């Protein structure tokens, strides 16, 4: 559906948005693992 | 409650009602009433989306969940950020392009009237009942802890917001949600500060986390693997896989096909504003829930230094204590008091500078907490056996009981106001969406399509009022049925979300599948999901409810493909 895929806000493409949320989720998971270990 | 608490509570509620009425610019058409004339900016969309999802139970249950089960509940939201991007690429621009009022209109354009009507019916059924429970769930907690009459509390919880929701429609809902969220978050973080402040002398925030961490309450990431090492535990509710996969499908369905959310971002002044609101919601959700859960860990640490109640719902405790099980309850209480005393004694030796209480004491503390948990479970078993009507779990009561017992005057009133405001945010959005689906997908379709703009607005107000009254009636009825219904209704969403999402997925991605195939597929899949759920509830199979979203959507897609390729091979329908 190319007409629906246009105009991603802020970044140039949806691929960047996918990358951003996946990287952010990975960083959060890594942070949570270290957070748990640090305070255990 | 003291006078200052009452003053703060009444003032906060009045401010919201007056603000809602003030923002209720008179709407002259359905566009104005249900879509705020499509002129909302992205930040209001973001706050409205967050305010709709975060009900009172979110703020009451999450800290309690962390107190009893640790932080792993945050994994429930892991699938949400990715779902927001997928929705922004697929359904959101299409909804805007088609200038829809409700998500279900799309299904008639893509499939046929019966598919649209069926999904609207599923939505009205699910959202109508769950809104009633959204009224009842916080009311029963306030009623139990403060001794308020439950019927009157239900009327205030579900009734006052009708004033501005009926008059102002979607605009009043969005603007009040904005103010409500500000008050809610400020109050929650004041409470977090107060918890740390009430810890003994030199024990600070990080020390409290260390205490919680050493007692296993900071276990954020769990894999769901069986403790015996025999593979993945499908009945485990919250782990990284159920969160990523089940949570992804739940978020897709909730934000993409539930009118209570779709109705929020359709009010945006452009597709771009909707997308920014949704994408930012995806980015803030996990950190936000993490912080709310962290408050539960702080409360847990607080109760390591202070005596904790055996059961946080004091009304229920009193009732069970007066049954034929009173001797057993007394014996449990005596044992629990001893544990409490020893725990407080041990924690008195806690020195933040040494960062520990010593390995032996730490081990003893762990054992004491395990024994305490076991005694709490014994009491809950007795409460169940006693037949006393009421919740036999106290997770939702922990945070508010702490607030009432330890917070200073004024702050208690503020936190009670928070419960009301958080409830109103999600209930108001639900009423608005129930009314829009009733008017657009039923009334104008089957009763009277030829209405003037004024009549449209008038009938929409009546439907909003009707759903408001309906939700209060459901809330009153739930009280007579008993609290076990709350848990069942909380799972109700997952019974319908997967199937509804499946219909939209087929509509968007499988253009060759037509109306009759998807309709019958949705009917069969709904029966399958209900069957799986019943088997899971009766322990015939073990399956966490988040997985129902995934299986429901998958089932609709597979059965629709099979039906289209066989029985409905020669059927034709419209395509968008």
PDB file of C-alpha atoms in Angstrom, chain B residues 72-298:
ATOM      1  CA  UNK B  72       8.262  -8.291  35.514  1.00  0.00           C
ATOM      2  CA  UNK B  73       4.818  -6.870  34.687  1.00  0.00           C
ATOM      3  CA  UNK B  74       6.593  -4.197  32.598  1.00  0.00           C
ATOM      4  CA  UNK B  75       7.233  -6.862  29.928  1.00  0.00           C
ATOM      5  CA  UNK B  76       3.493  -6.710  29.148  1.00  0.00           C
ATOM      6  CA  UNK B  77       4.268  -3.484  27.233  1.00  0.00           C
ATOM      7  CA  UNK B  78       7.281  -4.703  25.225  1.00  0.00           C
ATOM      8  CA  UNK B  79       5.274  -5.336  22.046  1.00  0.00           C
ATOM      9  CA  UNK B  80       3.642  -1.896  22.128  1.00  0.00           C
ATOM     10  CA  UNK B  81       6.350   0.349  20.568  1.00  0.00           C
ATOM     11  CA  UNK B  82       6.675  -1.800  17.442  1.00  0.00           C
ATOM     12  CA  UNK B  83       2.880  -2.044  17.155  1.00  0.00           C
ATOM     13  CA  UNK B  84       2.683   1.769  17.089  1.00  0.00           C
ATOM     14  CA  UNK B  85       5.002   1.958  14.055  1.00  0.00           C
ATOM     15  CA  UNK B  86       3.094  -0.808  12.236  1.00  0.00           C
ATOM     16  CA  UNK B  87      -0.207   1.008  12.835  1.00  0.00           C
ATOM     17  CA  UNK B  88       1.246   4.314  11.618  1.00  0.00           C
ATOM     18  CA  UNK B  89       2.336   2.618   8.399  1.00  0.00           C
ATOM     19  CA  UNK B  90      -0.911   0.717   7.811  1.00  0.00           C
ATOM     20  CA  UNK B  91      -4.288   1.545   9.399  1.00  0.00           C
ATOM     21  CA  UNK B  92      -3.821   5.113  10.667  1.00  0.00           C
ATOM     22  CA  UNK B  93      -3.253   6.801   7.270  1.00  0.00           C
ATOM     23  CA  UNK B  94      -6.042   4.736   5.765  1.00  0.00           C
ATOM     24  CA  UNK B  95      -8.531   5.749   8.500  1.00  0.00           C
ATOM     25  CA  UNK B  96      -7.664   9.393   7.888  1.00  0.00           C
ATOM     26  CA  UNK B  97      -7.796   9.089   4.110  1.00  0.00           C
ATOM     27  CA  UNK B  98     -11.275   7.549   4.270  1.00  0.00           C
ATOM     28  CA  UNK B  99     -12.399  10.284   6.720  1.00  0.00           C
ATOM     29  CA  UNK B 100     -13.976   7.736   9.062  1.00  0.00           C
ATOM     30  CA  UNK B 101     -15.766   8.314  12.339  1.00  0.00           C
ATOM     31  CA  UNK B 102     -15.261   4.757  13.546  1.00  0.00           C
ATOM     32  CA  UNK B 103     -12.806   2.021  12.634  1.00  0.00           C
ATOM     33  CA  UNK B 104     -15.669  -0.326  11.779  1.00  0.00           C
ATOM     34  CA  UNK B 105     -16.876   1.822   8.862  1.00  0.00           C
ATOM     35  CA  UNK B 106     -13.786   0.650   6.981  1.00  0.00           C
ATOM     36  CA  UNK B 107     -14.985  -2.952   7.217  1.00  0.00           C
ATOM     37  CA  UNK B 108     -18.154  -2.207   5.250  1.00  0.00           C
ATOM     38  CA  UNK B 109     -16.148  -0.434   2.567  1.00  0.00           C
ATOM     39  CA  UNK B 110     -13.683  -3.309   2.374  1.00  0.00           C
ATOM     40  CA  UNK B 111     -15.986  -6.295   3.074  1.00  0.00           C
ATOM     41  CA  UNK B 112     -19.706  -5.909   3.714  1.00  0.00           C
ATOM     42  CA  UNK B 113     -22.308  -4.657   6.189  1.00  0.00           C
ATOM     43  CA  UNK B 114     -22.528  -7.886   8.184  1.00  0.00           C
ATOM     44  CA  UNK B 115     -18.763  -7.896   8.910  1.00  0.00           C
ATOM     45  CA  UNK B 116     -18.933  -4.246  10.019  1.00  0.00           C
ATOM     46  CA  UNK B 117     -21.972  -4.885  12.212  1.00  0.00           C
ATOM     47  CA  UNK B 118     -20.459  -8.029  13.749  1.00  0.00           C
ATOM     48  CA  UNK B 119     -17.221  -6.290  14.803  1.00  0.00           C
ATOM     49  CA  UNK B 120     -19.169  -3.270  16.079  1.00  0.00           C
ATOM     50  CA  UNK B 121     -21.287  -5.648  18.150  1.00  0.00           C
ATOM     51  CA  UNK B 122     -18.158  -7.301  19.594  1.00  0.00           C
ATOM     52  CA  UNK B 123     -16.791  -3.862  20.458  1.00  0.00           C
ATOM     53  CA  UNK B 124     -19.999  -2.599  22.102  1.00  0.00           C
ATOM     54  CA  UNK B 125     -20.366  -5.798  24.116  1.00  0.00           C
ATOM     55  CA  UNK B 126     -16.775  -5.862  25.312  1.00  0.00           C
ATOM     56  CA  UNK B 127     -16.324  -2.124  25.897  1.00  0.00           C
ATOM     57  CA  UNK B 128     -19.788  -1.645  27.424  1.00  0.00           C
ATOM     58  CA  UNK B 129     -19.264  -4.311  30.081  1.00  0.00           C
ATOM     59  CA  UNK B 130     -15.632  -3.409  30.748  1.00  0.00           C
ATOM     60  CA  UNK B 131     -16.555   0.276  31.214  1.00  0.00           C
ATOM     61  CA  UNK B 132     -18.975  -0.814  33.936  1.00  0.00           C
ATOM     62  CA  UNK B 133     -16.158  -2.701  35.594  1.00  0.00           C
ATOM     63  CA  UNK B 134     -13.896   0.358  35.151  1.00  0.00           C
ATOM     64  CA  UNK B 135     -16.442   2.196  37.295  1.00  0.00           C
ATOM     65  CA  UNK B 136     -16.758  -0.594  39.842  1.00  0.00           C
ATOM     66  CA  UNK B 137     -13.116  -1.664  40.276  1.00  0.00           C
ATOM     67  CA  UNK B 138     -11.779   1.605  41.795  1.00  0.00           C
ATOM     68  CA  UNK B 139     -15.085   2.180  43.634  1.00  0.00           C
ATOM     69  CA  UNK B 140     -14.909  -1.097  45.537  1.00  0.00           C
ATOM     70  CA  UNK B 141     -11.322  -0.347  46.605  1.00  0.00           C
ATOM     71  CA  UNK B 142     -12.282   3.121  47.910  1.00  0.00           C
ATOM     72  CA  UNK B 143     -15.426   1.688  49.464  1.00  0.00           C
ATOM     73  CA  UNK B 144     -13.515  -1.068  51.289  1.00  0.00           C
ATOM     74  CA  UNK B 145     -10.666   1.110  52.529  1.00  0.00           C
ATOM     75  CA  UNK B 146     -12.690   4.195  53.469  1.00  0.00           C
ATOM     76  CA  UNK B 147     -16.006   2.600  54.438  1.00  0.00           C
ATOM     77  CA  UNK B 148     -17.949   4.446  51.737  1.00  0.00           C
ATOM     78  CA  UNK B 149     -21.221   3.013  50.425  1.00  0.00           C
ATOM     79  CA  UNK B 150     -20.372   1.122  47.223  1.00  0.00           C
ATOM     80  CA  UNK B 151     -23.562   2.124  45.363  1.00  0.00           C
ATOM     81  CA  UNK B 152     -23.027   5.822  46.064  1.00  0.00           C
ATOM     82  CA  UNK B 153     -19.322   5.551  45.180  1.00  0.00           C
ATOM     83  CA  UNK B 154     -20.244   3.891  41.853  1.00  0.00           C
ATOM     84  CA  UNK B 155     -22.616   6.767  41.066  1.00  0.00           C
ATOM     85  CA  UNK B 156     -19.944   9.386  41.789  1.00  0.00           C
ATOM     86  CA  UNK B 157     -17.236   7.430  39.976  1.00  0.00           C
ATOM     87  CA  UNK B 158     -19.325   6.908  36.838  1.00  0.00           C
ATOM     88  CA  UNK B 159     -21.788   9.777  37.084  1.00  0.00           C
ATOM     89  CA  UNK B 160     -20.003  13.101  37.490  1.00  0.00           C
ATOM     90  CA  UNK B 161     -17.916  12.748  34.349  1.00  0.00           C
ATOM     91  CA  UNK B 162     -21.136  12.323  32.332  1.00  0.00           C
ATOM     92  CA  UNK B 163     -21.736  16.071  32.847  1.00  0.00           C
ATOM     93  CA  UNK B 164     -18.840  17.144  30.640  1.00  0.00           C
ATOM     94  CA  UNK B 165     -18.686  14.052  28.416  1.00  0.00           C
ATOM     95  CA  UNK B 166     -22.302  14.495  27.294  1.00  0.00           C
ATOM     96  CA  UNK B 167     -22.026  18.240  26.742  1.00  0.00           C
ATOM     97  CA  UNK B 168     -18.502  18.479  25.352  1.00  0.00           C
ATOM     98  CA  UNK B 169     -17.948  15.221  23.454  1.00  0.00           C
ATOM     99  CA  UNK B 170     -14.451  14.321  22.284  1.00  0.00           C
ATOM    100  CA  UNK B 171     -13.062  17.833  22.843  1.00  0.00           C
ATOM    101  CA  UNK B 172     -14.006  17.874  26.527  1.00  0.00           C
ATOM    102  CA  UNK B 173     -12.650  14.331  26.897  1.00  0.00           C
ATOM    103  CA  UNK B 174      -9.255  15.291  25.434  1.00  0.00           C
ATOM    104  CA  UNK B 175      -8.811  18.544  27.367  1.00  0.00           C
ATOM    105  CA  UNK B 176      -9.837  17.060  30.708  1.00  0.00           C
ATOM    106  CA  UNK B 177      -7.549  14.067  30.119  1.00  0.00           C
ATOM    107  CA  UNK B 178      -4.669  16.503  29.681  1.00  0.00           C
ATOM    108  CA  UNK B 179      -5.320  18.154  33.059  1.00  0.00           C
ATOM    109  CA  UNK B 180      -6.103  14.832  34.727  1.00  0.00           C
ATOM    110  CA  UNK B 181      -2.803  13.309  33.626  1.00  0.00           C
ATOM    111  CA  UNK B 182      -0.813  16.268  34.926  1.00  0.00           C
ATOM    112  CA  UNK B 183      -2.491  15.975  38.351  1.00  0.00           C
ATOM    113  CA  UNK B 184      -2.121  12.174  38.361  1.00  0.00           C
ATOM    114  CA  UNK B 185       1.597  12.127  37.516  1.00  0.00           C
ATOM    115  CA  UNK B 186       2.528  14.989  39.837  1.00  0.00           C
ATOM    116  CA  UNK B 187       0.671  13.265  42.705  1.00  0.00           C
ATOM    117  CA  UNK B 188       2.183   9.856  41.987  1.00  0.00           C
ATOM    118  CA  UNK B 189       5.703  11.259  42.087  1.00  0.00           C
ATOM    119  CA  UNK B 190       5.003  13.271  45.223  1.00  0.00           C
ATOM    120  CA  UNK B 191       3.942   9.968  46.769  1.00  0.00           C
ATOM    121  CA  UNK B 192       7.152   8.266  45.578  1.00  0.00           C
ATOM    122  CA  UNK B 193       9.155  11.086  47.156  1.00  0.00           C
ATOM    123  CA  UNK B 194       7.193  10.730  50.391  1.00  0.00           C
ATOM    124  CA  UNK B 195       7.820   6.961  50.514  1.00  0.00           C
ATOM    125  CA  UNK B 196      11.574   7.517  50.345  1.00  0.00           C
ATOM    126  CA  UNK B 197      11.291  10.399  52.790  1.00  0.00           C
ATOM    127  CA  UNK B 198       9.535   8.178  55.335  1.00  0.00           C
ATOM    128  CA  UNK B 199      12.298   5.574  55.294  1.00  0.00           C
ATOM    129  CA  UNK B 200      14.495   5.554  58.405  1.00  0.00           C
ATOM    130  CA  UNK B 201      17.085   8.342  58.787  1.00  0.00           C
ATOM    131  CA  UNK B 202      19.872   7.795  56.325  1.00  0.00           C
ATOM    132  CA  UNK B 203      18.179   5.246  54.037  1.00  0.00           C
ATOM    133  CA  UNK B 204      17.788   6.799  50.605  1.00  0.00           C
ATOM    134  CA  UNK B 205      16.236   5.997  47.217  1.00  0.00           C
ATOM    135  CA  UNK B 206      19.030   3.701  45.994  1.00  0.00           C
ATOM    136  CA  UNK B 207      19.195   1.933  49.364  1.00  0.00           C
ATOM    137  CA  UNK B 208      15.472   1.217  49.084  1.00  0.00           C
ATOM    138  CA  UNK B 209      16.056  -0.230  45.612  1.00  0.00           C
ATOM    139  CA  UNK B 210      18.907  -2.355  46.982  1.00  0.00           C
ATOM    140  CA  UNK B 211      16.571  -3.761  49.649  1.00  0.00           C
ATOM    141  CA  UNK B 212      13.935  -4.547  47.007  1.00  0.00           C
ATOM    142  CA  UNK B 213      16.585  -5.995  44.673  1.00  0.00           C
ATOM    143  CA  UNK B 214      18.033  -8.302  47.301  1.00  0.00           C
ATOM    144  CA  UNK B 215      14.535  -9.592  48.032  1.00  0.00           C
ATOM    145  CA  UNK B 216      14.005 -10.404  44.339  1.00  0.00           C
ATOM    146  CA  UNK B 217      11.541  -7.609  43.555  1.00  0.00           C
ATOM    147  CA  UNK B 218      13.563  -6.059  40.716  1.00  0.00           C
ATOM    148  CA  UNK B 219      13.334  -9.063  38.408  1.00  0.00           C
ATOM    149  CA  UNK B 220      12.338  -7.108  35.301  1.00  0.00           C
ATOM    150  CA  UNK B 221      13.230  -9.645  32.588  1.00  0.00           C
ATOM    151  CA  UNK B 222      11.939 -13.201  32.838  1.00  0.00           C
ATOM    152  CA  UNK B 223      12.072 -15.855  30.122  1.00  0.00           C
ATOM    153  CA  UNK B 224       9.011 -17.903  31.079  1.00  0.00           C
ATOM    154  CA  UNK B 225      11.061 -21.081  31.164  1.00  0.00           C
ATOM    155  CA  UNK B 226       9.752 -23.705  33.547  1.00  0.00           C
ATOM    156  CA  UNK B 227      11.546 -23.708  36.896  1.00  0.00           C
ATOM    157  CA  UNK B 228      12.028 -27.460  36.591  1.00  0.00           C
ATOM    158  CA  UNK B 229      13.833 -26.812  33.303  1.00  0.00           C
ATOM    159  CA  UNK B 230      11.210 -28.659  31.273  1.00  0.00           C
ATOM    160  CA  UNK B 231      10.709 -25.957  28.639  1.00  0.00           C
ATOM    161  CA  UNK B 232       8.568 -22.877  28.085  1.00  0.00           C
ATOM    162  CA  UNK B 233       5.654 -22.308  30.458  1.00  0.00           C
ATOM    163  CA  UNK B 234       2.721 -21.210  28.267  1.00  0.00           C
ATOM    164  CA  UNK B 235       0.595 -20.453  31.318  1.00  0.00           C
ATOM    165  CA  UNK B 236       3.125 -17.884  32.627  1.00  0.00           C
ATOM    166  CA  UNK B 237       1.329 -14.514  32.223  1.00  0.00           C
ATOM    167  CA  UNK B 238       4.225 -12.081  31.960  1.00  0.00           C
ATOM    168  CA  UNK B 239       7.570 -12.913  30.369  1.00  0.00           C
ATOM    169  CA  UNK B 240       9.665 -11.429  27.582  1.00  0.00           C
ATOM    170  CA  UNK B 241       8.102 -13.653  24.868  1.00  0.00           C
ATOM    171  CA  UNK B 242       4.443 -13.256  25.873  1.00  0.00           C
ATOM    172  CA  UNK B 243       5.151  -9.518  26.238  1.00  0.00           C
ATOM    173  CA  UNK B 244       6.823  -9.150  22.830  1.00  0.00           C
ATOM    174  CA  UNK B 245       4.500 -11.397  20.800  1.00  0.00           C
ATOM    175  CA  UNK B 246       1.188 -11.405  22.739  1.00  0.00           C
ATOM    176  CA  UNK B 247       1.708  -7.777  23.776  1.00  0.00           C
ATOM    177  CA  UNK B 248       2.421  -6.780  20.143  1.00  0.00           C
ATOM    178  CA  UNK B 249      -0.872  -8.258  18.927  1.00  0.00           C
ATOM    179  CA  UNK B 250      -2.776  -6.865  21.909  1.00  0.00           C
ATOM    180  CA  UNK B 251      -1.405  -3.367  21.234  1.00  0.00           C
ATOM    181  CA  UNK B 252      -2.114  -3.665  17.487  1.00  0.00           C
ATOM    182  CA  UNK B 253      -5.675  -4.605  18.235  1.00  0.00           C
ATOM    183  CA  UNK B 254      -6.281  -2.152  21.078  1.00  0.00           C
ATOM    184  CA  UNK B 255      -4.832   0.882  19.295  1.00  0.00           C
ATOM    185  CA  UNK B 256      -5.830  -0.134  15.773  1.00  0.00           C
ATOM    186  CA  UNK B 257      -9.351  -1.512  16.171  1.00  0.00           C
ATOM    187  CA  UNK B 258     -10.757  -0.436  19.546  1.00  0.00           C
ATOM    188  CA  UNK B 259     -12.828   2.689  18.951  1.00  0.00           C
ATOM    189  CA  UNK B 260     -11.956   4.072  22.411  1.00  0.00           C
ATOM    190  CA  UNK B 261      -8.394   4.566  21.075  1.00  0.00           C
ATOM    191  CA  UNK B 262      -9.128   5.054  17.358  1.00  0.00           C
ATOM    192  CA  UNK B 263     -11.588   7.802  18.327  1.00  0.00           C
ATOM    193  CA  UNK B 264      -8.752   9.645  20.107  1.00  0.00           C
ATOM    194  CA  UNK B 265      -6.290   9.877  17.220  1.00  0.00           C
ATOM    195  CA  UNK B 266      -8.990  10.498  14.591  1.00  0.00           C
ATOM    196  CA  UNK B 267      -9.451  13.887  16.292  1.00  0.00           C
ATOM    197  CA  UNK B 268      -5.981  14.951  15.078  1.00  0.00           C
ATOM    198  CA  UNK B 269      -5.737  17.848  12.644  1.00  0.00           C
ATOM    199  CA  UNK B 270      -3.682  15.713  10.263  1.00  0.00           C
ATOM    200  CA  UNK B 271      -2.440  12.160   9.786  1.00  0.00           C
ATOM    201  CA  UNK B 272       0.998  13.398  10.781  1.00  0.00           C
ATOM    202  CA  UNK B 273      -0.269  14.616  14.181  1.00  0.00           C
ATOM    203  CA  UNK B 274      -1.944  11.231  14.808  1.00  0.00           C
ATOM    204  CA  UNK B 275       1.256   9.416  13.915  1.00  0.00           C
ATOM    205  CA  UNK B 276       3.445  11.554  16.180  1.00  0.00           C
ATOM    206  CA  UNK B 277       1.032  11.014  19.083  1.00  0.00           C
ATOM    207  CA  UNK B 278       1.026   7.239  18.597  1.00  0.00           C
ATOM    208  CA  UNK B 279       4.779   6.938  17.998  1.00  0.00           C
ATOM    209  CA  UNK B 280       5.627   8.960  21.098  1.00  0.00           C
ATOM    210  CA  UNK B 281       3.162   6.845  23.062  1.00  0.00           C
ATOM    211  CA  UNK B 282       5.213   3.839  21.945  1.00  0.00           C
ATOM    212  CA  UNK B 283       8.429   5.460  23.131  1.00  0.00           C
ATOM    213  CA  UNK B 284       7.189   6.619  26.549  1.00  0.00           C
ATOM    214  CA  UNK B 285       5.041   3.632  27.570  1.00  0.00           C
ATOM    215  CA  UNK B 286       7.742   1.204  28.777  1.00  0.00           C
ATOM    216  CA  UNK B 287       9.705   3.804  30.822  1.00  0.00           C
ATOM    217  CA  UNK B 288       6.441   5.166  32.256  1.00  0.00           C
ATOM    218  CA  UNK B 289       5.252   1.759  33.434  1.00  0.00           C
ATOM    219  CA  UNK B 290       8.721   0.988  34.761  1.00  0.00           C
ATOM    220  CA  UNK B 291       8.594   4.087  36.971  1.00  0.00           C
ATOM    221  CA  UNK B 292       5.065   3.336  38.225  1.00  0.00           C
ATOM    222  CA  UNK B 293       6.133  -0.224  39.106  1.00  0.00           C
ATOM    223  CA  UNK B 294       9.212   1.130  40.837  1.00  0.00           C
ATOM    224  CA  UNK B 295       6.907   2.886  43.322  1.00  0.00           C
ATOM    225  CA  UNK B 296       5.616  -0.562  44.289  1.00  0.00           C
ATOM    226  CA  UNK B 297       9.165  -1.691  45.035  1.00  0.00           C
ATOM    227  CA  UNK B 298       9.691   1.424  47.172  1.00  0.00           C
TER     228      UNK B 298
END
